[in-house]
XYZ file of C-alpha atoms in Angstrom:
426
model
C 5.175 -15.058 29.902
C 4.551 -11.056 30.354
C 3.144 -9.842 26.866
C 5.013 -7.381 25.194
C 4.250 -5.090 22.459
C 5.094 -6.174 19.174
C 4.884 -5.039 15.520
C 3.204 -7.291 12.990
C 4.092 -7.204 9.397
C 1.465 -8.485 7.288
C 2.116 -8.553 3.237
C -0.339 -10.025 0.390
C 1.753 -12.376 -1.775
C 2.164 -11.787 -5.429
C -0.703 -9.091 -4.932
C -1.614 -8.602 -8.226
C -1.672 -11.687 -9.470
C -3.496 -13.131 -6.123
C -5.923 -10.171 -6.921
C -6.737 -11.631 -10.233
C -7.308 -15.181 -9.036
C -9.418 -14.015 -6.242
C -12.319 -13.810 -8.959
C -10.876 -16.007 -11.674
C -9.990 -19.459 -9.901
C -9.289 -20.626 -13.225
C -5.868 -19.056 -12.985
C -4.770 -21.432 -9.776
C -1.901 -23.529 -10.665
C -1.248 -21.388 -13.968
C 1.932 -19.275 -14.240
C 0.399 -15.368 -14.329
C 2.130 -12.313 -15.038
C 0.544 -9.160 -14.458
C 2.003 -6.127 -16.853
C 3.109 -2.614 -16.184
C 1.640 0.411 -17.802
C 1.236 -0.060 -21.901
C 1.542 -3.616 -21.401
C 5.371 -3.137 -21.188
C 7.118 -5.873 -18.996
C 6.404 -8.109 -15.906
C 5.936 -6.302 -12.677
C 4.159 -9.272 -10.698
C 4.853 -12.936 -11.062
C 2.937 -15.817 -9.576
C 4.889 -18.509 -8.032
C 4.438 -21.154 -11.079
C 5.967 -18.048 -13.463
C 8.985 -17.422 -11.097
C 9.540 -21.468 -11.388
C 9.489 -20.787 -15.215
C 12.500 -18.524 -14.594
C 10.773 -15.377 -15.803
C 12.707 -12.406 -13.958
C 11.058 -9.087 -12.536
C 10.714 -6.571 -15.505
C 11.036 -9.091 -18.229
C 9.699 -7.391 -21.638
C 6.388 -8.902 -22.646
C 7.635 -8.857 -26.155
C 10.242 -11.543 -25.143
C 7.794 -13.493 -23.044
C 4.935 -13.568 -25.661
C 6.509 -16.269 -28.424
C 6.788 -18.541 -25.814
C 3.539 -17.864 -23.727
C 1.715 -20.749 -25.245
C 4.368 -23.340 -24.816
C 4.234 -22.312 -21.262
C 1.030 -21.986 -20.801
C 1.753 -18.411 -19.608
C -1.271 -16.027 -18.919
C -0.590 -12.577 -19.265
C -3.088 -9.656 -18.162
C -2.672 -6.090 -18.019
C -2.388 -4.287 -14.707
C -6.159 -3.889 -13.371
C -5.778 -0.865 -10.909
C -9.251 -0.203 -10.406
C -9.810 -3.799 -9.065
C -6.220 -4.029 -7.066
C -6.672 -0.761 -5.262
C -10.356 -1.898 -4.355
C -8.904 -5.288 -3.097
C -6.341 -3.394 -1.043
C -8.899 -1.220 0.681
C -10.626 -4.430 1.607
C -7.723 -6.111 2.780
C -6.667 -3.138 5.107
C -10.017 -2.289 6.425
C -10.092 -6.015 7.663
C -6.856 -5.679 9.253
C -7.592 -2.496 11.121
C -9.993 -4.849 12.868
C -7.298 -6.504 14.927
C -5.413 -3.332 16.075
C -6.165 -0.076 16.661
C -2.761 0.908 15.400
C -2.520 0.207 11.670
C 0.221 1.416 9.396
C -0.725 1.174 5.566
C 2.963 1.177 4.019
C 2.070 0.029 0.217
C -0.835 -1.130 -1.655
C -0.247 -4.810 -0.519
C 1.406 -4.598 3.084
C 0.830 -3.445 6.416
C 2.424 -2.841 9.944
C 0.242 -3.329 13.081
C 0.801 -2.625 16.629
C 0.397 -5.808 18.504
C 0.722 -7.215 22.400
C 0.517 -10.802 23.722
C 2.378 -13.645 25.052
C 4.357 -15.623 21.973
C 1.226 -17.967 21.708
C -0.952 -15.283 21.763
C 0.538 -13.538 18.902
C 1.025 -16.799 16.849
C -2.524 -17.479 17.247
C -3.579 -13.671 16.113
C -1.251 -14.317 13.051
C -2.960 -17.151 11.812
C -6.282 -15.613 12.373
C -5.461 -12.562 10.491
C -3.778 -14.794 7.853
C -7.256 -16.908 7.652
C -9.584 -13.867 7.715
C -8.024 -12.131 4.765
C -7.864 -15.436 2.602
C -11.734 -16.389 3.678
C -13.175 -12.518 3.427
C -11.271 -11.182 0.725
C -10.022 -14.227 -1.135
C -5.769 -12.975 -1.199
C -2.950 -15.255 0.820
C -0.987 -13.269 2.921
C 1.896 -13.727 5.134
C 2.621 -12.388 8.523
C 5.783 -11.692 10.308
C 5.628 -10.471 14.010
C 8.899 -9.154 16.028
C 9.821 -6.474 18.442
C 10.882 -4.019 15.233
C 9.742 -3.224 11.773
C 12.995 -4.257 10.455
C 12.699 -7.689 12.057
C 8.938 -7.793 11.129
C 9.843 -7.624 7.731
C 12.445 -10.105 7.893
C 10.105 -12.391 9.590
C 7.680 -11.915 6.778
C 10.670 -12.953 4.494
C 10.919 -16.371 6.116
C 7.802 -17.238 6.441
C 6.533 -16.905 2.936
C 9.744 -19.070 1.833
C 9.599 -21.577 4.527
C 6.784 -23.793 4.637
C 7.316 -24.816 8.369
C 5.611 -21.445 9.501
C 2.428 -22.071 7.789
C 2.536 -18.417 6.727
C 3.087 -16.888 9.977
C 6.636 -16.433 11.549
C 6.770 -14.995 15.457
C 10.653 -13.881 15.315
C 10.903 -14.408 19.103
C 9.607 -17.958 19.208
C 12.281 -19.057 16.887
C 15.396 -20.346 18.453
C 18.266 -17.737 18.655
C 20.525 -20.459 16.473
C 17.857 -20.840 13.832
C 17.539 -16.993 13.622
C 21.329 -16.420 13.430
C 21.571 -18.954 10.676
C 19.018 -17.463 8.587
C 20.573 -14.079 8.776
C 24.130 -15.638 7.993
C 22.582 -16.976 4.844
C 20.978 -13.848 3.246
C 22.985 -11.101 2.017
C 22.694 -7.382 3.371
C 21.095 -6.142 0.285
C 17.813 -8.250 1.508
C 17.380 -6.276 4.108
C 14.415 -3.431 4.347
C 16.299 -0.267 3.144
C 19.625 -1.538 1.809
C 20.332 -1.031 -1.745
C 23.069 -2.228 -4.318
C 25.046 0.764 -4.030
C 25.090 0.776 -0.147
C 25.444 -2.946 -0.142
C 28.933 -2.647 -1.901
C 30.002 -0.123 0.669
C 29.255 -2.486 3.281
C 30.898 -5.365 1.754
C 34.084 -3.161 1.880
C 33.987 -3.212 5.504
C 33.444 -6.927 5.702
C 29.909 -6.709 6.281
C 28.526 -9.205 3.690
C 25.386 -10.710 5.567
C 22.531 -9.544 7.846
C 24.085 -11.348 10.679
C 26.991 -9.148 10.069
C 25.222 -6.046 9.954
C 23.257 -6.949 13.451
C 26.585 -7.500 15.104
C 28.161 -4.185 13.989
C 29.060 -1.424 16.210
C 25.799 1.211 15.675
C 28.250 4.172 16.245
C 30.690 3.418 13.545
C 27.853 2.492 11.490
C 26.742 5.881 11.788
C 30.001 7.568 11.521
C 30.569 5.787 8.310
C 26.815 5.896 6.723
C 24.166 7.840 8.348
C 21.608 7.891 11.406
C 19.229 6.112 9.127
C 21.597 3.088 9.042
C 22.154 3.119 12.567
C 18.596 2.631 13.296
C 18.653 -0.440 11.444
C 21.303 -2.105 13.044
C 19.691 -1.253 16.154
C 16.445 -2.505 14.507
C 17.789 -5.877 13.921
C 19.418 -5.947 17.430
C 15.863 -6.037 19.081
C 15.619 -2.082 19.630
C 12.731 -0.213 17.914
C 13.904 3.133 16.224
C 11.310 3.215 13.460
C 8.065 4.435 14.710
C 4.785 3.387 13.771
C 2.709 5.970 11.888
C -1.051 5.606 12.346
C -1.919 7.135 8.800
C 0.507 7.753 5.954
C -1.387 10.903 4.544
C 0.840 13.619 5.320
C 2.158 13.792 1.562
C 3.175 17.216 0.275
C 3.048 16.453 -3.445
C 0.654 14.796 -5.880
C 2.019 13.397 -9.393
C -0.044 12.495 -12.419
C 2.066 11.008 -15.110
C 1.892 8.216 -17.616
C 3.758 6.928 -20.947
C 1.737 7.189 -23.801
C 0.496 4.188 -25.644
C 1.160 6.084 -28.798
C 3.647 9.020 -28.659
C 2.240 12.401 -28.924
C 3.674 14.628 -31.937
C 1.679 17.695 -31.496
C 0.970 20.569 -29.267
C -2.745 19.867 -29.829
C -2.692 16.689 -28.381
C -0.481 17.539 -25.420
C -3.060 20.419 -24.541
C -5.683 17.496 -24.339
C -3.243 15.261 -22.235
C -2.577 18.643 -19.997
C -6.456 19.314 -19.514
C -6.663 15.542 -18.409
C -4.226 15.642 -15.876
C -5.222 19.230 -14.769
C -8.792 17.791 -13.950
C -7.893 14.535 -12.442
C -5.290 16.838 -9.934
C -8.285 19.118 -9.117
C -10.211 15.822 -8.480
C -7.832 13.959 -6.355
C -7.404 17.479 -4.487
C -10.856 17.999 -3.828
C -10.982 14.415 -2.791
C -8.625 15.002 -0.063
C -9.707 18.419 0.738
C -6.846 19.787 -0.302
C -5.528 22.804 -2.502
C -1.836 23.263 -3.995
C 0.089 26.633 -4.380
C 2.797 25.268 -7.004
C 1.831 23.499 -10.183
C 4.684 21.775 -12.259
C 4.096 20.490 -15.918
C 6.755 18.216 -17.989
C 7.083 15.818 -20.876
C 10.058 13.732 -22.359
C 10.632 11.999 -25.224
C 11.691 7.995 -24.935
C 15.486 7.149 -23.797
C 15.426 4.673 -26.589
C 14.842 7.246 -29.316
C 18.201 9.442 -29.541
C 17.314 11.165 -32.396
C 14.491 13.055 -30.457
C 15.825 14.272 -27.230
C 13.560 16.874 -25.428
C 12.249 17.102 -21.810
C 10.529 20.270 -21.215
C 9.571 21.587 -17.979
C 7.536 24.672 -16.119
C 7.239 25.544 -12.780
C 4.076 27.628 -12.175
C 3.460 29.250 -9.082
C -0.692 29.760 -8.710
C -1.717 32.680 -7.395
C -3.800 31.473 -4.669
C -3.815 27.927 -2.873
C -6.444 26.114 -5.088
C -7.962 22.716 -6.433
C -9.860 24.603 -9.008
C -9.491 22.809 -12.342
C -9.656 25.823 -14.467
C -6.569 27.434 -12.783
C -5.105 24.125 -12.752
C -5.558 23.615 -16.478
C -4.164 26.836 -17.282
C -1.148 26.485 -15.378
C -0.423 23.201 -16.976
C -0.869 24.612 -20.449
C 2.073 27.092 -19.493
C 4.127 23.794 -21.128
C 2.623 24.317 -24.469
C 5.089 27.027 -25.638
C 7.818 24.592 -24.899
C 6.301 21.598 -26.765
C 7.873 21.327 -30.470
C 5.385 19.984 -33.417
C 7.057 16.441 -34.744
C 8.940 15.419 -31.622
C 7.768 12.276 -30.436
C 6.783 12.971 -26.505
C 6.627 9.238 -25.103
C 5.496 10.716 -21.616
C 4.078 14.023 -19.879
C 2.857 14.923 -16.411
C 2.076 17.431 -13.780
C 2.956 17.837 -10.065
C 1.486 19.825 -7.784
C 2.955 21.092 -4.710
C 3.046 23.093 -1.405
C -0.462 21.332 -0.566
C -2.495 22.687 2.467
C -5.900 22.243 3.663
C -8.602 23.686 1.949
C -10.332 26.552 3.465
C -7.347 27.360 5.857
C -7.129 30.561 4.581
C -9.998 32.219 2.581
C -8.836 34.789 -0.001
C -10.004 38.437 0.187
C -12.691 39.259 -1.719
C -11.013 40.928 -4.750
C -8.933 37.417 -5.226
C -11.794 35.073 -4.828
C -11.979 32.463 -7.597
C -15.283 32.423 -8.920
C -14.939 28.722 -10.298
C -14.028 27.476 -7.019
C -16.712 29.411 -5.436
C -19.099 27.501 -7.634
C -17.478 24.251 -6.531
C -16.750 23.221 -9.954
C -14.159 20.802 -9.066
C -16.363 19.036 -6.656
C -18.960 18.768 -9.233
C -16.492 17.087 -11.424
C -15.326 14.527 -9.044
C -18.865 13.701 -8.114
C -19.995 13.041 -11.568
C -16.725 11.404 -12.392
C -17.204 9.021 -9.061
C -20.558 8.220 -10.002
C -20.376 7.650 -13.891
C -16.606 6.709 -14.282
C -13.792 8.417 -15.686
C -14.188 10.166 -18.876
C -18.054 10.718 -18.329
C -17.414 14.519 -18.015
C -14.761 16.904 -18.719
C -13.564 20.214 -18.873
C -12.439 21.970 -22.130
C -9.782 19.754 -24.186
C -10.320 17.397 -21.276
C -13.803 16.580 -22.313
C -13.333 14.329 -25.024
C -15.076 10.818 -23.990
C -13.394 8.423 -26.146
C -10.979 7.876 -28.960
C -7.531 8.846 -27.088
C -4.639 7.434 -28.735
C -2.435 8.194 -26.152
C -4.158 6.719 -23.329
C -2.219 3.672 -21.320
C -2.650 0.732 -23.362
C -4.263 -2.293 -21.298
C -5.174 -4.969 -24.174
C -5.223 -8.026 -21.795
C -7.144 -6.198 -19.217
C -9.499 -8.600 -16.931
C -12.876 -7.524 -15.424
C -13.264 -4.649 -13.174
C -15.324 -6.724 -10.931
C -15.713 -4.426 -7.836
C -15.766 -0.958 -9.403
C -17.907 -0.924 -12.330
C -21.743 -1.943 -12.279
C -21.369 -3.212 -15.603
C -18.977 -5.413 -14.808
C -19.900 -6.842 -11.636
C -19.823 -10.766 -11.434
C -23.107 -12.752 -11.325
C -23.817 -15.722 -9.349
C -26.554 -17.931 -10.150
C -28.061 -20.535 -7.972
C -28.576 -23.975 -9.661
């Protein structure tokens, strides 16, 4: 049979929980939930936790009273570990295709080619390699289009008969139609609840219904994007592969506080820390920003305090300088009212462009940038960890009450020298 180009979708199963189990085998077989920022709610559930009926987004304070009864293990989000595990998975997958698109922290698309037998063998090889070399389980879906590849992956994940790998074209057409006929259109990639309701009005309830719809009618009633989904379900590739998803035009640094901020002095420190982090990220990607937006907000659950100040500051020149970014972020401070309980704040840098793309005229040169202060901060932070150095109000090493609460944080096995796992020979 002639080899045809296909797309493989590789997705890590229950990524955060699987990353924790990779270094702590005692968690195998136990119900595990990984919590959101400030240990708020369950964002990842192991299969055992799902079997207990724990819904996604369930607040931890509701689960905590029954955790001991269930044998439930709750962990804070270990972003350092998850980011490193993700990088290892993607690097390994890149060995199997010259065309890799990292779609999110736990999933990627690969351009592949071969006969059905060769593609199934490739899928099994990738699945085994990731499990053996990184320690996390993945499922693989292979199909002519991205939309069908994600659907094939979903089938591989929930049908043990596939062994975690599904090649769409290798499955009998009747079985494929049966699957799509059982799944609601809300299960398809890019279709949300509101769109599902509109499709239902037209008598389109299942994925099979959508795949048999007239693409032109769908375009006229909805959008070109929705028409592409229909064509993809029919086997016509309409969503191209992207070799890299680095063309972002903004960076956001924002967190909910473990303890509300109630003074402009504390908010000054928050904005200073975020300004420094933005500088380090821009320097790392060799980018500069032309606009900075700073914002803060009170909790939606606190109707007594309602305040959502924001300010947009055009920068005098494209820059990644921590001094200029911090000063720009401080423009929000006059709008901060002491006594108001601010639950969240952040900054966003936009209008990004490559560093050094346009050198400023001599009278407008920034002395801090010429001295590479931002690069120095990034180098020290990378070597000694976040909090090891700071600029101005951001130079406080510890004791930040507002920083994210992670009371159940596991060991950061791969990113901190003093937390590296030790192996002892008997």
